[in-house]
């Protein structure tokens, strides 16, 4: 094996490159290639930028089109106005309802130019020049941010703010900012500048739960017309979007004033206002507006009723009302509503709280007689929005139901007038199944309807309802809008307000309004019309009126009910300086030991203009919670509210309908009837003192000893009669009833005159006597088919009190509520001092006949 030699190494060495003899050449710098590369890079960058721009723009248009409903529609507050029916006066805003956001829209044409300029100067000075995104402003903002090493200025346009407010969240990311810009481009392409500004002003948040410029103007300045704003107020509003809480004039008036000065300076710099205007506006100190009626709590009962009516009558549900920005015009009288709420806030009008602190409750409704429009209402003391409204709550009406169940249908029949005689002496009815009694435990004999209504007697209306038939009473109530239970209420107890289900204040006010309006009843309503936010009418009330009872019935009823508020009546506390008619009502307790107090008390009354119903009582009645103040309390509330509410209106009188005769007072009674048998003439001579005019005739009644009932013997125009149809050995009783020739209204029965016929063979014997030819026997007025000829005093003279048979104490109501609540007041006997206390405790004496009032 040979070893390597140096030669071989030398040879290998020679094969390697040596030094710089011929080495590789060094590359030279090429400007041409650089320029070419730059051009290509620029083209590629431009293509990429255009692609990105197109993608961004297309994305913005896609987002806008996909969510177009978000900008075209919005949740908006609904406004409620008071506008009296048939009046052209400016409607007064009384309430605002909304869901979450208090927002109101306004058309850009209703925004004053200075107000637009305030926002443009502050938020986007190049608003009219850019296409949704202002790159110049963005660049300026970036420079300032770099100089100050922090974000000191924003570059968002009004269009971008609208895009963010409607479509995006408030997160601060590059992606969100890019999307915002893309939508801004799309908005600027789709809408005009005025349309963008209008949507912006209606959308942005101004603090204090005010969304939109109009809501903000109301909250901060109490102004609903933007044209009423002054320059300093416009600047104050334009200052808010930057930081609504910080710059709120309500919360931070000093900071608000500082920010306002900045806005005013910007307006002056851009030529929108003069230096003098700027200085003047900057110097004004903010004063909050006085509290207005825009908070629903002020008119909560009425507003809740309006919302219910909108759904029930027009099919607009609550959610739609709270979000669609409707304008609802109502019949409410703001003055009456305010007086009612002030009165209900005054504890002196109500009995003291129960021992456990629970307040007695009450509700009231006022209806316009001519239109059916609801003037005012309250659902309870301390009523809360969307709470339990007692205007719907059904309670036992007591004597306030007598005009509906007994007196009204009797007058409607044409057989009775206000001067017709009633029997207030009979104490058992319905074949002995029903035994009511008067509160004073006294019977009053023959009385006129006027007296029975005025003194709120109980026996007379029950007697009357039995005469005209219970079905007649039920049908009459139905005409007035009150549907009684056709099975359970078919009894005489309804004459005294003993109902199965009770009635509500709203029902009672509506029913009585027909008495005040010549028998015409209007559909009760609160809403006149509803428009959308742009003023387009979407619903309107169509008048519904019906002649439910005769004008004569309504007029006669008014005459009766006017007597109730006059001295001696049960409702004197309701009287004030206008014509007033009405009826008290109360229902007694059936709780042992406190039977003298009440479960419910009422006053339902009217003037020629308005009808009102007032109820008072506890929601649940028990041994601690009951009424101690009597129906005088409700009458006093009626007077306080109605008198003050109608103050300033011309007083009018109740109108007598055409062709309705004025009722004539019943002839006075006869007290000196004598009966003498004249042997030579074989007849009985009847004589009495004439009543002094030729318009009174006389019905003569006779009853033989073998007869059960008295029968009409004859009619005479003169104060004497010869009865020759007598029988040998018979005994007779006679009485006379005067009646008016003009009206056929009968007076009271005379005294009874008795006579015995001696045995006489020349007279017939053993046959029943018959009345004079041509006269049909009829029962005596006020009779019950079982007249025993007990004499009664004539109207106007006080009958001798006679206790009802078997009645030894105050009547006990027949029923008790199925559920008895808890709380109530310490009883204090503070009954009304003026006039008799109205205590029907009616219809509750016989449990087999009456139905228990059910508590709501």
JSON list of C-alpha atoms in Angstrom, two decimals, residues 305 363-369 372 374 376 390-407 473 476-484 494-499 501-517 520-522 524 548-549 557 561 581-587 600-607 610-616 634 638 642 838 840 842:
[
{"chain": "A", "resi": 305, "resn": "UNK", "atom": "CA", "xyz": [-109.06, 52.67, 32.55]},
{"chain": "A", "resi": 363, "resn": "UNK", "atom": "CA", "xyz": [-114.19, 54.72, 44.68]},
{"chain": "A", "resi": 364, "resn": "UNK", "atom": "CA", "xyz": [-115.88, 57.37, 42.57]},
{"chain": "A", "resi": 365, "resn": "UNK", "atom": "CA", "xyz": [-116.87, 57.85, 38.92]},
{"chain": "A", "resi": 366, "resn": "UNK", "atom": "CA", "xyz": [-118.20, 60.98, 37.17]},
{"chain": "A", "resi": 367, "resn": "UNK", "atom": "CA", "xyz": [-120.04, 60.64, 33.83]},
{"chain": "A", "resi": 368, "resn": "UNK", "atom": "CA", "xyz": [-121.13, 63.37, 31.43]},
{"chain": "A", "resi": 369, "resn": "UNK", "atom": "CA", "xyz": [-124.90, 62.99, 31.05]},
{"chain": "A", "resi": 372, "resn": "UNK", "atom": "CA", "xyz": [-121.38, 59.27, 28.33]},
{"chain": "A", "resi": 374, "resn": "UNK", "atom": "CA", "xyz": [-115.95, 59.79, 31.74]},
{"chain": "A", "resi": 376, "resn": "UNK", "atom": "CA", "xyz": [-112.99, 61.69, 36.29]},
{"chain": "A", "resi": 390, "resn": "UNK", "atom": "CA", "xyz": [-112.78, 49.57, 42.77]},
{"chain": "A", "resi": 391, "resn": "UNK", "atom": "CA", "xyz": [-114.77, 51.37, 40.09]},
{"chain": "A", "resi": 392, "resn": "UNK", "atom": "CA", "xyz": [-115.37, 47.84, 38.76]},
{"chain": "A", "resi": 393, "resn": "UNK", "atom": "CA", "xyz": [-115.85, 46.21, 42.15]},
{"chain": "A", "resi": 394, "resn": "UNK", "atom": "CA", "xyz": [-119.41, 44.98, 42.74]},
{"chain": "A", "resi": 395, "resn": "UNK", "atom": "CA", "xyz": [-120.91, 45.74, 46.13]},
{"chain": "A", "resi": 396, "resn": "UNK", "atom": "CA", "xyz": [-124.39, 45.75, 47.68]},
{"chain": "A", "resi": 397, "resn": "UNK", "atom": "CA", "xyz": [-126.04, 49.10, 46.75]},
{"chain": "A", "resi": 398, "resn": "UNK", "atom": "CA", "xyz": [-128.69, 49.22, 49.47]},
{"chain": "A", "resi": 399, "resn": "UNK", "atom": "CA", "xyz": [-131.34, 51.92, 49.07]},
{"chain": "A", "resi": 400, "resn": "UNK", "atom": "CA", "xyz": [-129.51, 53.53, 46.14]},
{"chain": "A", "resi": 401, "resn": "UNK", "atom": "CA", "xyz": [-130.98, 50.66, 44.11]},
{"chain": "A", "resi": 402, "resn": "UNK", "atom": "CA", "xyz": [-134.62, 51.46, 44.98]},
{"chain": "A", "resi": 403, "resn": "UNK", "atom": "CA", "xyz": [-135.02, 53.87, 42.03]},
{"chain": "A", "resi": 404, "resn": "UNK", "atom": "CA", "xyz": [-133.77, 51.16, 39.67]},
{"chain": "A", "resi": 405, "resn": "UNK", "atom": "CA", "xyz": [-135.66, 48.13, 41.01]},
{"chain": "A", "resi": 406, "resn": "UNK", "atom": "CA", "xyz": [-138.94, 49.60, 42.32]},
{"chain": "A", "resi": 407, "resn": "UNK", "atom": "CA", "xyz": [-139.70, 53.28, 41.78]},
{"chain": "A", "resi": 473, "resn": "UNK", "atom": "CA", "xyz": [-138.03, 45.42, 38.19]},
{"chain": "A", "resi": 476, "resn": "UNK", "atom": "CA", "xyz": [-136.06, 47.81, 34.09]},
{"chain": "A", "resi": 477, "resn": "UNK", "atom": "CA", "xyz": [-132.61, 47.33, 35.64]},
{"chain": "A", "resi": 478, "resn": "UNK", "atom": "CA", "xyz": [-131.50, 45.58, 32.46]},
{"chain": "A", "resi": 479, "resn": "UNK", "atom": "CA", "xyz": [-132.57, 48.62, 30.40]},
{"chain": "A", "resi": 480, "resn": "UNK", "atom": "CA", "xyz": [-130.24, 50.71, 32.55]},
{"chain": "A", "resi": 481, "resn": "UNK", "atom": "CA", "xyz": [-127.32, 48.37, 31.90]},
{"chain": "A", "resi": 482, "resn": "UNK", "atom": "CA", "xyz": [-127.50, 46.27, 35.08]},
{"chain": "A", "resi": 483, "resn": "UNK", "atom": "CA", "xyz": [-128.00, 42.56, 34.46]},
{"chain": "A", "resi": 484, "resn": "UNK", "atom": "CA", "xyz": [-129.30, 40.88, 37.60]},
{"chain": "A", "resi": 494, "resn": "UNK", "atom": "CA", "xyz": [-133.93, 43.57, 45.05]},
{"chain": "A", "resi": 495, "resn": "UNK", "atom": "CA", "xyz": [-136.26, 46.46, 45.93]},
{"chain": "A", "resi": 496, "resn": "UNK", "atom": "CA", "xyz": [-133.88, 47.24, 48.79]},
{"chain": "A", "resi": 497, "resn": "UNK", "atom": "CA", "xyz": [-130.63, 46.47, 46.93]},
{"chain": "A", "resi": 498, "resn": "UNK", "atom": "CA", "xyz": [-130.25, 42.90, 48.17]},
{"chain": "A", "resi": 499, "resn": "UNK", "atom": "CA", "xyz": [-128.49, 41.50, 45.10]},
{"chain": "A", "resi": 501, "resn": "UNK", "atom": "CA", "xyz": [-123.65, 39.87, 42.75]},
{"chain": "A", "resi": 502, "resn": "UNK", "atom": "CA", "xyz": [-123.96, 43.55, 43.64]},
{"chain": "A", "resi": 503, "resn": "UNK", "atom": "CA", "xyz": [-123.21, 46.49, 41.35]},
{"chain": "A", "resi": 504, "resn": "UNK", "atom": "CA", "xyz": [-120.14, 48.65, 40.69]},
{"chain": "A", "resi": 505, "resn": "UNK", "atom": "CA", "xyz": [-119.77, 52.44, 40.95]},
{"chain": "A", "resi": 506, "resn": "UNK", "atom": "CA", "xyz": [-119.32, 52.56, 37.19]},
{"chain": "A", "resi": 507, "resn": "UNK", "atom": "CA", "xyz": [-122.60, 50.70, 36.63]},
{"chain": "A", "resi": 508, "resn": "UNK", "atom": "CA", "xyz": [-124.50, 52.90, 39.07]},
{"chain": "A", "resi": 509, "resn": "UNK", "atom": "CA", "xyz": [-123.22, 56.16, 37.57]},
{"chain": "A", "resi": 510, "resn": "UNK", "atom": "CA", "xyz": [-124.12, 54.96, 34.08]},
{"chain": "A", "resi": 511, "resn": "UNK", "atom": "CA", "xyz": [-127.61, 53.87, 35.13]},
{"chain": "A", "resi": 512, "resn": "UNK", "atom": "CA", "xyz": [-128.45, 57.12, 36.94]},
{"chain": "A", "resi": 513, "resn": "UNK", "atom": "CA", "xyz": [-127.21, 59.18, 33.98]},
{"chain": "A", "resi": 514, "resn": "UNK", "atom": "CA", "xyz": [-130.34, 58.06, 32.10]},
{"chain": "A", "resi": 515, "resn": "UNK", "atom": "CA", "xyz": [-132.49, 59.72, 34.80]},
{"chain": "A", "resi": 516, "resn": "UNK", "atom": "CA", "xyz": [-130.53, 62.93, 34.28]},
{"chain": "A", "resi": 517, "resn": "UNK", "atom": "CA", "xyz": [-130.72, 62.79, 30.48]},
{"chain": "A", "resi": 520, "resn": "UNK", "atom": "CA", "xyz": [-131.37, 58.55, 27.05]},
{"chain": "A", "resi": 521, "resn": "UNK", "atom": "CA", "xyz": [-128.33, 56.46, 27.94]},
{"chain": "A", "resi": 522, "resn": "UNK", "atom": "CA", "xyz": [-124.97, 56.93, 26.23]},
{"chain": "A", "resi": 524, "resn": "UNK", "atom": "CA", "xyz": [-119.82, 55.14, 28.85]},
{"chain": "A", "resi": 548, "resn": "UNK", "atom": "CA", "xyz": [-133.87, 53.26, 27.44]},
{"chain": "A", "resi": 549, "resn": "UNK", "atom": "CA", "xyz": [-136.77, 54.70, 29.47]},
{"chain": "A", "resi": 557, "resn": "UNK", "atom": "CA", "xyz": [-137.57, 60.24, 39.00]},
{"chain": "A", "resi": 561, "resn": "UNK", "atom": "CA", "xyz": [-134.55, 62.31, 43.94]},
{"chain": "A", "resi": 581, "resn": "UNK", "atom": "CA", "xyz": [-130.82, 64.88, 42.68]},
{"chain": "A", "resi": 582, "resn": "UNK", "atom": "CA", "xyz": [-129.59, 61.66, 44.20]},
{"chain": "A", "resi": 583, "resn": "UNK", "atom": "CA", "xyz": [-130.05, 58.73, 46.52]},
{"chain": "A", "resi": 584, "resn": "UNK", "atom": "CA", "xyz": [-128.19, 57.42, 49.54]},
{"chain": "A", "resi": 585, "resn": "UNK", "atom": "CA", "xyz": [-127.66, 53.75, 50.18]},
{"chain": "A", "resi": 586, "resn": "UNK", "atom": "CA", "xyz": [-126.30, 51.53, 52.91]},
{"chain": "A", "resi": 587, "resn": "UNK", "atom": "CA", "xyz": [-126.25, 47.83, 53.68]},
{"chain": "A", "resi": 600, "resn": "UNK", "atom": "CA", "xyz": [-121.24, 49.46, 52.37]},
{"chain": "A", "resi": 601, "resn": "UNK", "atom": "CA", "xyz": [-122.42, 53.06, 52.01]},
{"chain": "A", "resi": 602, "resn": "UNK", "atom": "CA", "xyz": [-123.25, 54.92, 48.79]},
{"chain": "A", "resi": 603, "resn": "UNK", "atom": "CA", "xyz": [-124.37, 58.15, 47.28]},
{"chain": "A", "resi": 604, "resn": "UNK", "atom": "CA", "xyz": [-125.38, 58.22, 43.62]},
{"chain": "A", "resi": 605, "resn": "UNK", "atom": "CA", "xyz": [-126.48, 61.59, 42.33]},
{"chain": "A", "resi": 606, "resn": "UNK", "atom": "CA", "xyz": [-126.49, 64.03, 39.48]},
{"chain": "A", "resi": 607, "resn": "UNK", "atom": "CA", "xyz": [-126.75, 67.61, 38.33]},
{"chain": "A", "resi": 610, "resn": "UNK", "atom": "CA", "xyz": [-122.84, 65.23, 35.35]},
{"chain": "A", "resi": 611, "resn": "UNK", "atom": "CA", "xyz": [-123.71, 62.05, 37.24]},
{"chain": "A", "resi": 612, "resn": "UNK", "atom": "CA", "xyz": [-121.48, 60.62, 39.96]},
{"chain": "A", "resi": 613, "resn": "UNK", "atom": "CA", "xyz": [-121.45, 57.47, 42.07]},
{"chain": "A", "resi": 614, "resn": "UNK", "atom": "CA", "xyz": [-119.49, 57.25, 45.35]},
{"chain": "A", "resi": 615, "resn": "UNK", "atom": "CA", "xyz": [-118.95, 54.00, 47.26]},
{"chain": "A", "resi": 616, "resn": "UNK", "atom": "CA", "xyz": [-117.22, 53.59, 50.61]},
{"chain": "A", "resi": 634, "resn": "UNK", "atom": "CA", "xyz": [-120.40, 59.54, 50.64]},
{"chain": "A", "resi": 638, "resn": "UNK", "atom": "CA", "xyz": [-120.07, 63.92, 46.30]},
{"chain": "A", "resi": 642, "resn": "UNK", "atom": "CA", "xyz": [-118.90, 67.93, 42.22]},
{"chain": "A", "resi": 838, "resn": "UNK", "atom": "CA", "xyz": [-130.45, 55.94, 55.58]},
{"chain": "A", "resi": 840, "resn": "UNK", "atom": "CA", "xyz": [-131.98, 50.03, 54.36]},
{"chain": "A", "resi": 842, "resn": "UNK", "atom": "CA", "xyz": [-132.82, 45.99, 53.27]}
]
